[in-house]
Coordinates of C-alpha atoms in Angstrom, one line a residue:
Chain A
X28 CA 22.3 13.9 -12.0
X29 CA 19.3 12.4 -11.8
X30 CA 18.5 9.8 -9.3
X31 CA 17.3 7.4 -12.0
X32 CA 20.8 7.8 -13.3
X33 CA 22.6 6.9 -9.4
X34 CA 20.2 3.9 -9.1
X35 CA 21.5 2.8 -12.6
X36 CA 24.8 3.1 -11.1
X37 CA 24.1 1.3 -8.5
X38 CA 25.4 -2.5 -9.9
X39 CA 28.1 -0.9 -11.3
X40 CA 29.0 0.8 -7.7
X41 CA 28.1 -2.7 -5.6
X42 CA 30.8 -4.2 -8.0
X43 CA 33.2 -1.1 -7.6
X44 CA 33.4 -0.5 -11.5
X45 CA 33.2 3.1 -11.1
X46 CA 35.7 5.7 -11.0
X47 CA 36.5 7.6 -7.6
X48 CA 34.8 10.7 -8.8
X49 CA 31.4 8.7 -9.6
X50 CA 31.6 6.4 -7.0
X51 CA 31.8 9.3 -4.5
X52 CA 28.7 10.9 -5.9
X53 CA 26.8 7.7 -5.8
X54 CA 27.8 7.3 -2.1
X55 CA 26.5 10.7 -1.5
X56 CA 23.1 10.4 -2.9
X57 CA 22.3 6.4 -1.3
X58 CA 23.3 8.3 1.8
X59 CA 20.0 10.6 1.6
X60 CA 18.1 8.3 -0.9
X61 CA 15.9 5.5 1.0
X62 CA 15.1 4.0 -2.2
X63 CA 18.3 3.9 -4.1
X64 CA 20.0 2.9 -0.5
X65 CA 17.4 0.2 -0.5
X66 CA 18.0 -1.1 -4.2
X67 CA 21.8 -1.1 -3.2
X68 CA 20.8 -3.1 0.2
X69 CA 19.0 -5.5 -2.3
X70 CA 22.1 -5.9 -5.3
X71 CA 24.5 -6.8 -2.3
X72 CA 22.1 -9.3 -1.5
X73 CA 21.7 -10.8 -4.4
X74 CA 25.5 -10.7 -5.5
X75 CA 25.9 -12.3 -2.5
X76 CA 24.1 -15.2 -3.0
X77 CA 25.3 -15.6 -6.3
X78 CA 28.7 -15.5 -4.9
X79 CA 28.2 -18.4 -2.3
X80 CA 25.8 -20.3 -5.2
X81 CA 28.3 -23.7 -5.7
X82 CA 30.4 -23.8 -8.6
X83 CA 30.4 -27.6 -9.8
X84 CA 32.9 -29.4 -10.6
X85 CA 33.5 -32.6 -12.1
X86 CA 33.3 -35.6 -10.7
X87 CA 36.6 -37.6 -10.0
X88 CA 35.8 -40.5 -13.0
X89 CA 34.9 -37.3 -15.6
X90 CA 38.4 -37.1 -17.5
X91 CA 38.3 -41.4 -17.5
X92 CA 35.1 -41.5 -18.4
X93 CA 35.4 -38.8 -21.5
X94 CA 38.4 -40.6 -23.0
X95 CA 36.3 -44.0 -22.9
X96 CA 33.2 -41.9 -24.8
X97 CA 36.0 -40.4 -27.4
X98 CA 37.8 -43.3 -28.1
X99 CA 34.5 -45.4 -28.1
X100 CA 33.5 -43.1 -31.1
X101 CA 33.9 -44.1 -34.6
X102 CA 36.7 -43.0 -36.5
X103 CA 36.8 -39.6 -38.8
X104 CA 35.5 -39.6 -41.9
X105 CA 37.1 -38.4 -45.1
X106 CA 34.2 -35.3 -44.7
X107 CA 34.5 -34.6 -41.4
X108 CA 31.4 -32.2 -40.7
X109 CA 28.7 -35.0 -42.3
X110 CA 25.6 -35.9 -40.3
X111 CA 26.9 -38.9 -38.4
X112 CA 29.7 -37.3 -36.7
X113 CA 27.6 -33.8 -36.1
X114 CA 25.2 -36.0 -34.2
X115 CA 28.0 -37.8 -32.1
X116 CA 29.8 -34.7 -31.5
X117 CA 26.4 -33.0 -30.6
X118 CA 26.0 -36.7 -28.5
X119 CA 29.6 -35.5 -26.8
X120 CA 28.5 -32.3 -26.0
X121 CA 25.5 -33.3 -24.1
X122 CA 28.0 -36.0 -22.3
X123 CA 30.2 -33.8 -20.7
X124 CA 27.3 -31.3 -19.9
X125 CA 26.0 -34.1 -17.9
X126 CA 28.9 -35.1 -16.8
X127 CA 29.7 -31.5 -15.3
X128 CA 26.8 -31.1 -13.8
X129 CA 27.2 -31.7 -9.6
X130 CA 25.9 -35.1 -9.6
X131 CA 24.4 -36.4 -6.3
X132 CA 22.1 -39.2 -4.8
X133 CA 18.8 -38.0 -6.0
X134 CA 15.6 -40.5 -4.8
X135 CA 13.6 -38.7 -7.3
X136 CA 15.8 -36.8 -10.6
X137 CA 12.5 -35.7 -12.1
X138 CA 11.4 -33.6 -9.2
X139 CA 15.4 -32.2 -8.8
X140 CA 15.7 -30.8 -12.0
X141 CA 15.8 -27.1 -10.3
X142 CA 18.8 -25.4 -9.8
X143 CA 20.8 -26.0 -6.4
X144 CA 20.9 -23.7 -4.2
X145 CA 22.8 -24.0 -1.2
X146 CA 21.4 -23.5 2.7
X147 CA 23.3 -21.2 4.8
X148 CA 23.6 -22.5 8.4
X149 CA 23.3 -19.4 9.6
X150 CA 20.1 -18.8 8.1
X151 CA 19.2 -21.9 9.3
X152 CA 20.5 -20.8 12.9
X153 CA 18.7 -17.4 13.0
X154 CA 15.3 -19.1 11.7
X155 CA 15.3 -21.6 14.2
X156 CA 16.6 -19.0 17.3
X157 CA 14.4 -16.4 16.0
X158 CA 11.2 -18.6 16.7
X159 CA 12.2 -20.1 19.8
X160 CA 12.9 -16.8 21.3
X161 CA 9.0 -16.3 21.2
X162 CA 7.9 -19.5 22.7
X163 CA 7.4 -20.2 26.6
X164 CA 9.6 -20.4 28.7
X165 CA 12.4 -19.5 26.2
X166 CA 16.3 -18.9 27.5
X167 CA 16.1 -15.4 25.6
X168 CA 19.5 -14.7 26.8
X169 CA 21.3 -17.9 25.0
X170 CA 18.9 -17.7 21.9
X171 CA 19.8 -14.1 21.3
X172 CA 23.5 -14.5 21.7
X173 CA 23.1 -17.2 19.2
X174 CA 20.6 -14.9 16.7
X175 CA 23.2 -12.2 16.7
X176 CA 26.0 -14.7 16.0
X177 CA 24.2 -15.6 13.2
X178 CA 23.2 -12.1 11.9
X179 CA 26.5 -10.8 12.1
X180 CA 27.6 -13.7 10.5
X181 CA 25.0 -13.1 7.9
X182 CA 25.8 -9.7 7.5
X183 CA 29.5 -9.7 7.5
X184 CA 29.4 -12.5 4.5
X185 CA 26.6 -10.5 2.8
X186 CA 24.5 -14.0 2.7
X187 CA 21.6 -12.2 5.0
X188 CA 18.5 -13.4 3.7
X189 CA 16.0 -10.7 2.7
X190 CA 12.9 -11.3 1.1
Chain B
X26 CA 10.8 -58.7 70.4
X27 CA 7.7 -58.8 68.0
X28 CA 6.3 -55.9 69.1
X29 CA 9.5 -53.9 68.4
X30 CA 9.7 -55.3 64.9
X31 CA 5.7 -54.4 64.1
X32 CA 6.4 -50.7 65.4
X33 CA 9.9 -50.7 62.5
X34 CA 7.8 -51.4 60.1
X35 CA 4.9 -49.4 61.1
X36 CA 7.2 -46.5 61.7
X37 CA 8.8 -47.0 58.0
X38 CA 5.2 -47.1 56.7
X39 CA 4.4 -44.1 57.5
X40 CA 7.9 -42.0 56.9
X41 CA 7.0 -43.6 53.1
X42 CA 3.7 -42.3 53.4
X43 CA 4.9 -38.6 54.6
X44 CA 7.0 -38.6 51.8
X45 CA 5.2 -39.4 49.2
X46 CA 3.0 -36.5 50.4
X47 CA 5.8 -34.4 50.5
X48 CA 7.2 -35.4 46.8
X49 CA 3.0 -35.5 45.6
X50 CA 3.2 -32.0 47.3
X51 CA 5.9 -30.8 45.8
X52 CA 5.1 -31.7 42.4
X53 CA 1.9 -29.8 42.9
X54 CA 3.4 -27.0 44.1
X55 CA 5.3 -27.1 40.7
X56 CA 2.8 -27.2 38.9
X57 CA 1.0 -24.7 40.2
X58 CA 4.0 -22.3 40.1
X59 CA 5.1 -22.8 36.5
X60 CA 1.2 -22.1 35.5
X61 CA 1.8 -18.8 37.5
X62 CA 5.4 -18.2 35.6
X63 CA 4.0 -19.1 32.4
X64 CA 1.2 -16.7 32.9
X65 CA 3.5 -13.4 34.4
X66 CA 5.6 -14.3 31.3
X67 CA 6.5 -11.2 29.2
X68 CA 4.0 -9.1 31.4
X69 CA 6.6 -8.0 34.0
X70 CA 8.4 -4.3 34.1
X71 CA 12.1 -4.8 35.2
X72 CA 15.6 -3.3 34.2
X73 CA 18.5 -5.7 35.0
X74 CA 21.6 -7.0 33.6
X75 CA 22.0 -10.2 31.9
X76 CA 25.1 -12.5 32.0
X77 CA 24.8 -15.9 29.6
X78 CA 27.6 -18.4 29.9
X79 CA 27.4 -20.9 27.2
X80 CA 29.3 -24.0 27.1
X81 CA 30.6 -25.1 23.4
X82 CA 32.9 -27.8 23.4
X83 CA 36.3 -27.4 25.9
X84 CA 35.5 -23.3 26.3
X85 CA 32.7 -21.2 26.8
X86 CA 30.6 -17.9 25.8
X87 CA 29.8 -15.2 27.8
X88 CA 27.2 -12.3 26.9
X89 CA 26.3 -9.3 29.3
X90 CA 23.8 -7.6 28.4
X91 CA 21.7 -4.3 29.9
X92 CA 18.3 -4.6 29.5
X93 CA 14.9 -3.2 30.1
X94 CA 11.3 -5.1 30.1
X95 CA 7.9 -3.6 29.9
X96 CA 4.4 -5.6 30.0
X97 CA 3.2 -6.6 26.2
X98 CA 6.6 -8.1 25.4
X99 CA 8.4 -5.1 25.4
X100 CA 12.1 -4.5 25.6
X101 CA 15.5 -3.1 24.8
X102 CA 18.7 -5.0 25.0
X103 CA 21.8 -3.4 24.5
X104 CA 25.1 -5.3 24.7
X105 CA 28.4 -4.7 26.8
X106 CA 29.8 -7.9 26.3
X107 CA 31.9 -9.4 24.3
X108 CA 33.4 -6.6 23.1
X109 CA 32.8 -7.5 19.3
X110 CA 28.7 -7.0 19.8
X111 CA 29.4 -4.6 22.3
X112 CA 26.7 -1.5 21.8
X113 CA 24.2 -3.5 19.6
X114 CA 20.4 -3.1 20.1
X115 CA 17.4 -4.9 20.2
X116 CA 14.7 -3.7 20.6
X117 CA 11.0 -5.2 20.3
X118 CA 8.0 -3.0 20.7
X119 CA 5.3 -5.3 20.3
X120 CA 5.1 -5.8 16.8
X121 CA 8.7 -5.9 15.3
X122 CA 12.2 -6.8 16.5
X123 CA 14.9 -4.0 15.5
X124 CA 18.1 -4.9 15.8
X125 CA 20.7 -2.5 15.0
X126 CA 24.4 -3.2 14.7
X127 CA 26.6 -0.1 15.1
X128 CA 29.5 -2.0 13.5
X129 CA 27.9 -3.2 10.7
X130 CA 25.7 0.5 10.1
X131 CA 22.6 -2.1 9.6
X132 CA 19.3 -2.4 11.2
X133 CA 17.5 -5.4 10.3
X134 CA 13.6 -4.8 11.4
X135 CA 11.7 -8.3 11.3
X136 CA 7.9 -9.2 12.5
X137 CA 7.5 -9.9 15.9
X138 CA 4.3 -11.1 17.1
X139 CA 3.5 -11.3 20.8
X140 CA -0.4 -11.9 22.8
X141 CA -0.7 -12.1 26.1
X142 CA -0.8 -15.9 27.2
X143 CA -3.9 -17.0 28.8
X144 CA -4.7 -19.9 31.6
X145 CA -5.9 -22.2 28.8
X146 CA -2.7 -21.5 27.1
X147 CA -0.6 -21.9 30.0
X148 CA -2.4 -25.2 31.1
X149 CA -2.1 -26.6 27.4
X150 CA 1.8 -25.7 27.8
X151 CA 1.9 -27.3 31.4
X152 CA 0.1 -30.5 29.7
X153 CA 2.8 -30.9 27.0
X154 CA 5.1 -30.2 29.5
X155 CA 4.0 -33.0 32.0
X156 CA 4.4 -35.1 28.8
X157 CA 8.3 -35.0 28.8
X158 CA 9.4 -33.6 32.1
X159 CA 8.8 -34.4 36.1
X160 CA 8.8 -30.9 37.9
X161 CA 9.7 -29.9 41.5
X162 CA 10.4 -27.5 43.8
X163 CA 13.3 -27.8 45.6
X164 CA 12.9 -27.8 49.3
X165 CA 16.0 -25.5 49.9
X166 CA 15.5 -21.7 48.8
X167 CA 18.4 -19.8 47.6
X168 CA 18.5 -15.8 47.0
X169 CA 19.2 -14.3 43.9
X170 CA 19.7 -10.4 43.6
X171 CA 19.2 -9.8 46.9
X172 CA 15.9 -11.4 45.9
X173 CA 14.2 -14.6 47.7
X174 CA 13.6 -17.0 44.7
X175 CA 11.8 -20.8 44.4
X176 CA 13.8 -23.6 42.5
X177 CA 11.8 -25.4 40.5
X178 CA 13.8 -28.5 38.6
X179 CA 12.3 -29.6 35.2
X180 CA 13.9 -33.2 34.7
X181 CA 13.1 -35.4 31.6
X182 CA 11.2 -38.6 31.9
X183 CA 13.4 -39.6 28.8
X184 CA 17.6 -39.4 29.5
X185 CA 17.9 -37.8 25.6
X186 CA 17.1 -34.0 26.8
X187 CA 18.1 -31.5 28.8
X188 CA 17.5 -30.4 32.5
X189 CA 16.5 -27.0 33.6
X190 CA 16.4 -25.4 36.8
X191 CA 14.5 -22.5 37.1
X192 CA 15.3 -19.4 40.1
X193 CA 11.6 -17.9 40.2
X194 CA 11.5 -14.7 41.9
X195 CA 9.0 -15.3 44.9
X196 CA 7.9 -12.1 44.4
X197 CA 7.2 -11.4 40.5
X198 CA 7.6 -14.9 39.6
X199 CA 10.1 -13.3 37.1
X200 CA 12.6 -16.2 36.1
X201 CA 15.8 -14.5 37.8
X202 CA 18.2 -17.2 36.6
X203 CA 18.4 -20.7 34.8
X204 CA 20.8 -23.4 34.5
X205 CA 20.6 -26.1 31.5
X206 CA 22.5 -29.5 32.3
X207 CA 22.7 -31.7 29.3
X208 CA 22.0 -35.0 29.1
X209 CA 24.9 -36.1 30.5
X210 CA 24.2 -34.0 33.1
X211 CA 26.9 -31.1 32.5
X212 CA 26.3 -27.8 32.7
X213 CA 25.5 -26.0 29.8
X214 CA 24.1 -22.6 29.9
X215 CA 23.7 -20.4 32.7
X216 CA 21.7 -17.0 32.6
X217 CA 21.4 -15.1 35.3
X218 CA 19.8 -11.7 36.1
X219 CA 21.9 -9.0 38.2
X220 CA 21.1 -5.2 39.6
X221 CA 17.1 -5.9 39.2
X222 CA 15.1 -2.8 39.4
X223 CA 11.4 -4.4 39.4
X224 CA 8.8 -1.9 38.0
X225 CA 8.6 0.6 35.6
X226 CA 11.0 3.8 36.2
X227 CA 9.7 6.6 36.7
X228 CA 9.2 9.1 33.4
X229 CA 10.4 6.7 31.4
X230 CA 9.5 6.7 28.0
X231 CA 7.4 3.8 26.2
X232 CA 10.5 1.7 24.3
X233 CA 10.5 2.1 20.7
X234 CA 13.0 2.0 18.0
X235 CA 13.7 5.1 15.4
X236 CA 16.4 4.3 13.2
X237 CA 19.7 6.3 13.3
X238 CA 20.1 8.7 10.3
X239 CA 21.9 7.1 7.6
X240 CA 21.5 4.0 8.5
X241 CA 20.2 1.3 6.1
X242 CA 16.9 -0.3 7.2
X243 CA 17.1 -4.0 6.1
X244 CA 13.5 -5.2 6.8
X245 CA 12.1 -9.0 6.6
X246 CA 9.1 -9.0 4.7
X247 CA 6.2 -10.0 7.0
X248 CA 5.7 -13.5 6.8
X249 CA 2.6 -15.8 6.7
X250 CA 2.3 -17.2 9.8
X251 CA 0.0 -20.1 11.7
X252 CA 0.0 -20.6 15.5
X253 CA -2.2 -24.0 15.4
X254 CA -1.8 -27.0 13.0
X255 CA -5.2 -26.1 11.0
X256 CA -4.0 -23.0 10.1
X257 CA -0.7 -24.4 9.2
X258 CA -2.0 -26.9 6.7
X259 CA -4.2 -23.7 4.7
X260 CA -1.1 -21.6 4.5
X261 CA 1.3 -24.4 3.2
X262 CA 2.0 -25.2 -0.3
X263 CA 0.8 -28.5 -1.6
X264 CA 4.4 -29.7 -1.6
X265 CA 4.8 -29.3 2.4
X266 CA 4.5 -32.0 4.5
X267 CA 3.3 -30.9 8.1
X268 CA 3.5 -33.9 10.3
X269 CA 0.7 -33.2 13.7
X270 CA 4.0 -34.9 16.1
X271 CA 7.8 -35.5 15.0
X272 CA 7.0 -38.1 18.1
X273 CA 9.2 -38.4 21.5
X274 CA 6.7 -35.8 23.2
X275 CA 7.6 -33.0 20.2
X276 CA 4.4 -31.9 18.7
X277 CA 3.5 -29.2 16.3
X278 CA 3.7 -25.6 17.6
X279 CA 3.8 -23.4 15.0
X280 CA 4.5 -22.7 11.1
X281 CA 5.5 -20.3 8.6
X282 CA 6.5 -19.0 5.2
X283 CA 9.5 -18.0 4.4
X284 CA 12.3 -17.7 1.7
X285 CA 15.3 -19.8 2.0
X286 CA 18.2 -18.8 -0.7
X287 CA 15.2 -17.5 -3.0
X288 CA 13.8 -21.0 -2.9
X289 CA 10.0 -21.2 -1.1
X290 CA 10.1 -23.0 2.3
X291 CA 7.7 -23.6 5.0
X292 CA 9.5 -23.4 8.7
X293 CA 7.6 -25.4 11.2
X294 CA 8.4 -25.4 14.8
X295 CA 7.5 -28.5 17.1
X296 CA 8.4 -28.4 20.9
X297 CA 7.8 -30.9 24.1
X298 CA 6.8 -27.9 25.9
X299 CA 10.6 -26.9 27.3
X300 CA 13.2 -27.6 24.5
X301 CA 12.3 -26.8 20.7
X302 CA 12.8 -28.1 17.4
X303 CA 12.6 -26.6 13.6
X304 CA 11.8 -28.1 10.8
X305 CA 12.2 -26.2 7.7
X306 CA 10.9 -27.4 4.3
X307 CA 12.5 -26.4 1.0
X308 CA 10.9 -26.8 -2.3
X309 CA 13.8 -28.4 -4.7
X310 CA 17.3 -29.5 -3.9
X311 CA 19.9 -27.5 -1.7
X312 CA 22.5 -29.0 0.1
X313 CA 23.7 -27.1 3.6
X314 CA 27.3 -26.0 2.9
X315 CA 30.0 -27.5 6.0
X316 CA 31.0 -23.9 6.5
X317 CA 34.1 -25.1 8.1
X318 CA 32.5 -27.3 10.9
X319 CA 32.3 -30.9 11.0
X320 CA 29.9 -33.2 8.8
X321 CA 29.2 -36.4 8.7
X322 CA 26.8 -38.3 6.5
X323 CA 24.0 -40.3 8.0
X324 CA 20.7 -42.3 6.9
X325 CA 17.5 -41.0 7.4
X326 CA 15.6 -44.0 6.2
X327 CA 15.7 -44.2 2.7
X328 CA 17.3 -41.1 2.2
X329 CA 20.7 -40.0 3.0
X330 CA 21.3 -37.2 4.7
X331 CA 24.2 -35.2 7.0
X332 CA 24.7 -34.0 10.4
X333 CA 26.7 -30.8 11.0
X334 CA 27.1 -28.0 14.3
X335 CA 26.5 -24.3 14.0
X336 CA 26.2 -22.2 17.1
X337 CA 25.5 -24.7 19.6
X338 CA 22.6 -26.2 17.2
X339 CA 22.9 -29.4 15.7
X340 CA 21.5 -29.3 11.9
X341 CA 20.3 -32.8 9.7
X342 CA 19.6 -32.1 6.3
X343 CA 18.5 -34.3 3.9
X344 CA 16.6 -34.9 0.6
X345 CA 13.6 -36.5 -0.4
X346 CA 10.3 -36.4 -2.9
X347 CA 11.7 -33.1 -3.9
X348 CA 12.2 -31.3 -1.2
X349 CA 15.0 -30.6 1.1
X350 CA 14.6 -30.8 5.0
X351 CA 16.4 -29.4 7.7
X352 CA 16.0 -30.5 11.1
X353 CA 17.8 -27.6 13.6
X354 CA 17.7 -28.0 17.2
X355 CA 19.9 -28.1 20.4
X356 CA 19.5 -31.8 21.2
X357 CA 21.9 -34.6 21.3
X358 CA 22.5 -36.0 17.5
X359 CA 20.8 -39.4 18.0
X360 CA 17.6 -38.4 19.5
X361 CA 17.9 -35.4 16.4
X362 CA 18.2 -38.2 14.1
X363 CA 15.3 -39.7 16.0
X364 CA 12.7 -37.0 15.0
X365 CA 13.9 -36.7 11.4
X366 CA 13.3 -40.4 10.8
X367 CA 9.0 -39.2 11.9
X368 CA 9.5 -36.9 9.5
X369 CA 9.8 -38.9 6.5

């Protein structure tokens, strides 16, 4: 097989979709392929970060506050699917989207409109260890011991950040 | 009778006078051997063996590591202790940091930039220093690996930071070991340097780092990077904010650009010339997961923010003009809280 066809696989393999027999033979080619071993270093990653991305979920006045909307709606009328209750449905729809989405304290909601994306502490720890290590008079032996807390902890949930 | 009360006093006089010369000495002396130590920094061939002790909370950390230094900021760490990091290397050859984790099968290479300090460097360092911190050498001596050393006590003119004390090899001026006391004056951190062989050995090989075969190499991208605050401001998006001081003797250090959960960010460092400080800038909203540890919220100004632990580091995030800001640092909470309020 061609290794265009392994680094095809290689989703597929991060995921652990494929069969023994394939999965083997991908194994066996990242081992001696830098780039394909690289690409598979790079879908951990980003699985990874798509696994610790937050799932939202709806605030504690969201079931309360949808009845209010439904009930607040006018009733049905004899054709059901006319204009006025397509727009209020359509109004309903774009409700509970909002209402799903993780609502915080934002000073400015025009600037926020970007996705969340959540910080890992470790990250934070190794960034901020990493540059003191180089600066005078640093306690190497403490910062270290806290920079490879933090990369193991990195690495063992997969969250490493590699740009 | 009032001749025996004009000698007292004239007596008294001068034992006040001899020891202001002798604290006024001392403090020189300080000086003067923290510009040496700031100078021989990373320019000093030694093997040895590390222990750390970290305090964190009721129990504590150890770490013993073997290690070997050469001049240019050259080295190789490899662990013994604890047993979980036990055979992991660092290694930094002048230009990148490898650190390779047998467990994991991972070697992660990132930049690693080191010049060789100069005296206007060091006396800039001693300045920012002098800002913060009274030094002195202690008038007793002590003996570390078999080695005569000088203590030298770096205590803050402000009771919100720690104290150091510093066992300088007489000899290389090589820091042997170092006790932090925090601000309430418990102990903190101890490192100490064991089974010093000064110089380089004989034969031995310049220290570099190759990989082991099927190993995955995880490397950092090299990152944009500014040492003075000029040079900050022409790498930094227009969104960053790069304040010159954060205030309380912390001014700016050093920047740079990196990548935080595939968002841009700008990671500045501030220091008061002994304890550090990051400030790392996001562009858009992210909030810093509790991971387990304790938060609590708190008010930076306007904004609202939260305070959480990781490793000994104490982390306020918070959110403002779209951007998200992190202040990391080893400092107590309030004086933390302190800096991130000059931030915004």
């Amino acid at each position: 097989m061609s290794c265009e066809k392994y680094n095809h696989m290689l989703s597929a393999y991060a995921d652990g979709e494929l069969g023994k027999r394939e999965g083997r033979a991908v194994q066996a080619h990242v081992r001696q392929c830098a780039r394909c071993r690289q690409d598979l270093i790079e879908i951990q990653h980003l699985k990874g970060l798509m696994r610790a991305a937050p799932t939202p979920s709806p605030r504690a006045a969201f079931w309360s506050d949808s009845f209010r909307l439904v009930r607040s709606l006018p009733s049905p009328q004899p054709r059901s699917w006319g204009r006025p209750t397509f727009v209020a449905t359509v109004a309903l729809g774009a409700f509970v989207v909002f209402l799903l989405a993780p609502h915080r304290p934002d000073p400015e909601p025009a600037r926020m409109e970007s996705a969340y994306s959540s910080i890992h502490p470790y990250a934070l720890v190794s960034l901020h260890a990493g540059g003191q290590s180089g600066v005078p008079l640093a306690d190497t032996g403490s910062l270290r011991l806290a920079l490879t807390e933090a990369v193991s902890a990195d690495l063992s949930d997969g969250k490493l950040d590699v740009e | 009778m009032a001749s025996s009360t004009w000698s007292r006093a004239l007596l008294a006089t001068l034992l006040l006078a001899g020891s202001a010369r002798a604290d006024s000495k001392r403090s020189n002396d300080a000086r003067a051997l923290l510009q040496s130590v700031l100078l021989a920094e990373g320019s000093i061939a030694f093997t040895a063996t590390q222990t750390v002790i970290v305090s964190e909370g009721g129990a504590s950390d150890a770490t013993v590591t073997r290690e070997r230094h050469e001049p240019g900021n050259r080295s190789r760490v490899e662990y013994v202790l604890p047993k979980s990091a036990a055979g992991r290397i660092i290694v930094e050859d002048g230009a990148h940091r490898w650190d390779y984790a047998p467990t994991e099968r991972t070697v992660i290479c990132s930049p690693n930039r080191w010049s060789k300090r100069t005296a206007a460097d060091a006396q800039k360092i001693l300045s920012l220093m002098l800002r913060s911190y009274r030094l002195q050498v202690e008038a007793n001596t002590a003996t570390i690996a078999g080695r005569p050393v000088t203590i030298l006590r770096l205590a803050p003119l402000r009771p919100d930071r720690p104290t150091q004390t510093l066992y300088v090899d007489r000899a290389t001026l090589l820091v042997l070991k170092r006790e932090v006391f925090d601000s309430a004056g418990r102990l903190d951190t101890v490192s100490t340097f064991s089974d010093l062989r000064v110089g380089r050995a004989a034969g031995s090989a310049p220290i570099t780092f190759k990989p082991p075969e099927n190993v995955p190499v995880v490397s950092q991208r090299e990152q944009r990077s500014a040492a003075s605050l000029a040079a900050a401001r022409k790498i930094a998006p227009s969104w960053a904010r790069i304040p010159t001081t954060l205030g309380k003797g912390f001014d700016f250090e050093g920047a740079h650009l990196v990548v935080m959960s595939g968002k841009p960010a700008i990671h500045c460092q501030y220091t008061d010339g002994l304890a550090g400080v990051s400030l790392v800038e996001i562009q858009g909203a992210a909030d810093l997961p509790a991971d387990g540890q304790r938060t609590h919220s708190v008010r930076i100004g306007e904004a609202e923010g939260t305070i959480t632990h990781q490793f000994r580091f104490d982390m306020v995030t918070w959110r403002s003009t779209g951007l998200t800001f992190s202040l990391v640092g080893s400092l107590p909470q309030e004086l933390l809280l302190e800096l991130a309020a000059a931030v915004r």
